[in-house]
């Protein structure tokens, strides 16, 4: 479509089409809004606006509100009247190395005799590796912490873990563990499982390729079979989003690439 035709359909002037934006760079303001929101998790945009004005920023409240919404800093927490020591606000940064950022969730299934059990699943957001699958009849906050400690012994401590608002993940025990370990807890918004899409996709794969095709006679049998599937998934199963490499192959290839790149002085 020609420019003339586009202007006619859009019903605006030629000058408006070719005009260049005269808006000032707002990157410094956006950065400061994020810094205040992260330092003071319970501050809304109005209080952030007041603090900016006190610091000398000549900015109106509407602009602060637009950037506050654009950065995704608004958060609604189910756990009321309790401080989160390790809470991260805003969109989760993209992982740039293996075991930097994890996603964690639960999958439900049942034994051959009908008794229900749950599987704690963890996935690395960069390499798609799964450091842990742990079936149990029930989970509490201490059980989740113990499982995370075992996973960390294999891989090292992640920077953050993306989770939902399940009672096991909002427990004080997990909060205290994250604070001591220096791990940030990235809570998705309630009712938005797509914000943790990697773990949702992995859980579907686990159910389709393992839970739905195997019979489990006991919880010990479930532990043995899910662990065998986890090892096969990491070592043998090609992943389309990784260029048809296995998670372990992809992690190793990226590590070799980083070590071969010359240092930037």
Coordinates of C-alpha atoms in Angstrom, one line a residue:
X1 CA 0.0 0.0 0.0
X2 CA 1.3 3.4 -0.9
X3 CA 1.9 6.1 1.7
X4 CA -0.8 8.3 0.2
X5 CA -3.4 5.5 0.4
X6 CA -2.4 4.7 4.0
X7 CA -2.7 8.4 5.0
X8 CA -6.2 8.6 3.4
X9 CA -7.4 5.5 5.2
X10 CA -5.9 6.6 8.5
X11 CA -7.4 10.1 8.1
X12 CA -4.3 12.1 9.2
X13 CA -2.0 14.6 7.6
X14 CA 1.1 14.2 5.6
X15 CA 3.0 16.2 8.2
X16 CA 1.9 13.7 10.9
X17 CA 3.1 10.8 8.9
X18 CA 6.6 12.2 8.4
X19 CA 7.0 14.0 11.8
X20 CA 9.7 12.8 14.1
X21 CA 8.9 12.3 17.8
X22 CA 10.2 15.2 20.0
X23 CA 9.6 13.3 23.2
X24 CA 12.4 13.3 25.7
X25 CA 14.2 10.1 26.7
X26 CA 12.4 8.5 29.6
X27 CA 14.8 5.7 30.3
X28 CA 16.2 7.3 33.5
X29 CA 12.7 7.9 34.9
X30 CA 11.7 4.3 34.1
X31 CA 14.8 3.0 35.9
X32 CA 14.2 5.1 39.0
X33 CA 10.5 4.0 39.2
X34 CA 11.6 0.3 39.1
X35 CA 14.3 1.0 41.7
X36 CA 11.8 2.5 44.1
X37 CA 9.2 -0.2 43.5
X38 CA 11.7 -3.0 44.1
X39 CA 13.1 -1.3 47.3
X40 CA 9.6 -0.6 48.6
X41 CA 7.3 -3.5 47.5
X42 CA 4.1 -2.1 49.0
X43 CA 4.3 1.3 47.4
X44 CA 1.8 2.1 44.7
X45 CA 2.3 4.6 41.9
X46 CA 1.0 7.6 43.8
X47 CA 3.5 7.2 46.6
X48 CA 6.2 6.5 44.1
X49 CA 5.2 9.8 42.4
X50 CA 5.5 11.7 45.7
X51 CA 9.0 10.3 46.2
X52 CA 10.0 11.2 42.7
X53 CA 8.8 14.8 43.3
X54 CA 10.7 15.0 46.5
X55 CA 13.9 13.9 44.7
X56 CA 13.4 16.7 42.2
X57 CA 11.8 14.9 39.2
X58 CA 9.5 17.2 37.4
X59 CA 7.0 14.6 36.3
X60 CA 3.2 14.4 36.7
X61 CA 1.3 11.6 38.2
X62 CA -0.3 10.3 35.0
X63 CA 3.2 9.7 33.5
X64 CA 4.3 7.8 36.6
X65 CA 1.1 5.7 36.4
X66 CA 1.7 4.8 32.7
X67 CA 5.3 3.7 33.3
X68 CA 4.2 1.9 36.5
X69 CA 1.6 -0.1 34.5
X70 CA 4.0 -0.6 31.5
X71 CA 6.7 -2.1 33.8
X72 CA 4.2 -4.5 35.3
X73 CA 4.9 -3.3 38.9
X74 CA 1.4 -3.6 40.2
X75 CA 1.0 -6.8 42.3
X76 CA -1.8 -8.4 44.2
X77 CA -0.7 -10.8 46.9
X78 CA -3.0 -13.4 48.5
X79 CA -1.0 -13.5 51.7
X80 CA -2.1 -10.5 53.5
X81 CA -0.4 -8.4 56.2
X82 CA 2.9 -10.3 55.8
X83 CA 6.2 -9.0 54.4
X84 CA 7.9 -10.8 51.6
X85 CA 11.6 -10.8 52.2
X86 CA 12.5 -12.3 48.8
X87 CA 9.8 -10.9 46.6
X88 CA 10.6 -9.8 43.0
X89 CA 8.3 -7.3 41.3
X90 CA 7.7 -6.8 37.6
X91 CA 8.3 -9.0 34.6
X92 CA 10.7 -11.9 35.2
X93 CA 14.1 -11.1 33.5
X94 CA 15.1 -13.6 30.8
X95 CA 17.6 -16.3 31.9
X96 CA 21.0 -16.0 30.3
X97 CA 22.8 -19.0 31.7
X98 CA 22.0 -22.5 33.0
X99 CA 20.4 -22.8 36.5
X100 CA 20.1 -19.0 36.8
X101 CA 16.3 -19.0 37.0
X102 CA 14.0 -21.9 37.7
X103 CA 10.2 -22.5 37.5
X104 CA 8.5 -24.7 40.0
X105 CA 5.0 -26.3 40.3
X106 CA 3.0 -29.4 41.2
X107 CA 1.5 -32.2 39.2
X108 CA -1.2 -34.5 40.6
X109 CA -1.6 -38.2 39.8
X110 CA -2.6 -41.5 41.6
X111 CA -1.3 -44.9 42.3
X112 CA -2.7 -48.1 40.8
X113 CA -4.8 -48.6 44.0
X114 CA -6.3 -45.1 43.7
X115 CA -4.4 -43.2 46.3
X116 CA -3.5 -39.7 45.1
X117 CA 0.0 -38.2 45.2
X118 CA 1.7 -35.1 43.9
X119 CA 5.0 -34.5 42.0
X120 CA 7.1 -31.4 42.7
X121 CA 8.5 -30.3 39.4
X122 CA 11.4 -27.9 38.7
X123 CA 12.6 -26.7 35.3
X124 CA 15.6 -24.5 34.4
X125 CA 14.3 -21.6 32.2
X126 CA 17.5 -21.4 30.1
X127 CA 18.4 -25.0 29.3
X128 CA 15.0 -26.7 30.0
X129 CA 16.8 -29.2 32.3
X130 CA 14.9 -30.6 35.2
X131 CA 17.1 -30.9 38.3
X132 CA 14.4 -32.5 40.4
X133 CA 11.1 -34.5 40.2
X134 CA 9.9 -35.5 43.7
X135 CA 6.7 -37.6 44.2
X136 CA 5.1 -37.5 47.7
X137 CA 1.7 -38.1 49.1
X138 CA 1.6 -34.6 50.6
X139 CA 3.8 -31.5 50.6
X140 CA 4.3 -28.8 53.2
X141 CA 6.7 -25.9 53.2
X142 CA 9.4 -27.9 54.9
X143 CA 9.1 -30.6 52.3
X144 CA 9.5 -28.1 49.4
X145 CA 12.6 -26.6 51.1
X146 CA 14.2 -30.0 51.6
X147 CA 13.6 -30.9 48.0
X148 CA 15.1 -27.5 46.9
X149 CA 18.2 -28.2 49.0
X150 CA 18.7 -31.5 47.3
X151 CA 18.4 -29.9 43.9
X152 CA 20.9 -27.2 44.7
X153 CA 23.4 -29.8 45.8
X154 CA 23.4 -30.9 42.1
X155 CA 23.3 -27.6 40.3
X156 CA 24.1 -24.7 42.5
X157 CA 21.8 -21.9 43.8
X158 CA 19.5 -20.1 41.3
X159 CA 19.0 -16.4 41.3
X160 CA 15.2 -16.7 41.3
X161 CA 12.3 -19.2 41.2
X162 CA 9.0 -18.5 39.4
X163 CA 6.1 -20.0 41.3
X164 CA 2.3 -19.5 41.8
X165 CA 0.4 -18.7 45.0
X166 CA 0.0 -22.2 46.3
X167 CA 0.0 -22.6 50.1
X168 CA 3.3 -24.5 50.0
X169 CA 5.0 -21.7 48.0
X170 CA 3.6 -18.9 50.2
X171 CA 4.7 -20.5 53.5
X172 CA 7.0 -18.7 55.9
X173 CA 9.4 -21.7 55.8
X174 CA 10.0 -21.2 52.0
X175 CA 10.2 -17.4 52.5
X176 CA 12.9 -17.8 55.2
X177 CA 14.8 -20.3 53.1
X178 CA 14.8 -18.0 50.1
X179 CA 16.0 -15.1 52.2
X180 CA 18.9 -17.0 53.7
X181 CA 19.9 -18.4 50.3
X182 CA 19.6 -15.1 48.5
X183 CA 17.0 -16.5 46.1
X184 CA 14.2 -14.2 44.7
X185 CA 10.6 -15.6 44.6
X186 CA 8.9 -14.5 41.4
X187 CA 5.1 -14.9 42.1
X188 CA 2.9 -14.9 39.0
X189 CA -0.3 -12.9 39.1
X190 CA -3.3 -15.0 40.5
X191 CA -5.1 -16.8 37.7
X192 CA -2.4 -16.2 35.2
X193 CA -0.6 -19.6 34.7
X194 CA 0.6 -18.4 31.3
X195 CA 3.1 -16.2 33.2
X196 CA 4.8 -19.5 34.1
X197 CA 4.4 -21.1 30.8
X198 CA 7.6 -23.1 30.8
X199 CA 6.6 -25.2 33.8
X200 CA 3.1 -25.6 32.4
X201 CA 4.5 -27.0 29.2
X202 CA 6.9 -29.3 31.0
X203 CA 4.1 -30.6 33.3
X204 CA 2.1 -31.5 30.2
X205 CA 5.0 -33.3 28.7
X206 CA 5.6 -35.2 32.0
X207 CA 2.0 -36.3 32.1
X208 CA 1.8 -37.3 28.5
X209 CA 5.1 -39.2 28.3
X210 CA 5.3 -40.6 31.9
X211 CA 2.3 -40.3 34.2
X212 CA -0.3 -41.4 31.6
X213 CA 1.7 -44.4 30.3
X214 CA 3.0 -45.9 33.5
X215 CA 1.3 -47.7 36.4
X216 CA 2.6 -46.9 39.9
X217 CA 2.2 -49.6 42.5
X218 CA 3.6 -47.6 45.4
X219 CA 5.1 -44.2 46.1
X220 CA 8.6 -45.8 46.0
X221 CA 7.7 -47.1 42.5
X222 CA 6.6 -43.7 41.4
X223 CA 9.9 -42.2 42.7
X224 CA 12.0 -44.7 40.8
X225 CA 10.1 -44.4 37.5
X226 CA 9.9 -40.6 37.5
X227 CA 13.6 -40.3 38.3
X228 CA 14.4 -42.6 35.3
X229 CA 12.2 -40.4 33.1
X230 CA 13.9 -37.3 34.4
X231 CA 17.4 -38.7 33.5
X232 CA 16.2 -39.7 30.0
X233 CA 14.5 -36.3 29.5
X234 CA 17.8 -34.5 30.3
X235 CA 20.1 -36.8 28.5
X236 CA 18.2 -38.4 25.6
X237 CA 15.1 -36.5 24.7
X238 CA 15.6 -33.8 21.9
X239 CA 13.8 -30.5 22.5
X240 CA 12.4 -28.6 19.5
X241 CA 12.9 -25.2 21.1
X242 CA 16.6 -26.0 21.7
X243 CA 17.3 -26.8 18.0
X244 CA 16.5 -30.5 18.6
X245 CA 19.3 -30.8 21.2
X246 CA 18.7 -32.5 24.6
X247 CA 18.7 -30.1 27.6
X248 CA 22.1 -31.3 28.7
X249 CA 23.6 -31.0 25.2
X250 CA 22.2 -27.5 24.9
X251 CA 23.7 -26.4 28.3
X252 CA 27.1 -27.9 27.4
X253 CA 27.1 -26.2 24.0
X254 CA 26.3 -22.8 25.4
X255 CA 28.9 -23.2 28.1
X256 CA 31.6 -24.1 25.5
X257 CA 30.5 -21.1 23.5
X258 CA 30.9 -18.7 26.4
X259 CA 34.3 -20.0 27.4
X260 CA 35.5 -19.7 23.8
X261 CA 34.4 -16.1 23.4
X262 CA 37.2 -13.5 24.0
X263 CA 36.8 -11.4 27.0
X264 CA 35.6 -7.9 26.5
X265 CA 38.0 -5.3 28.0

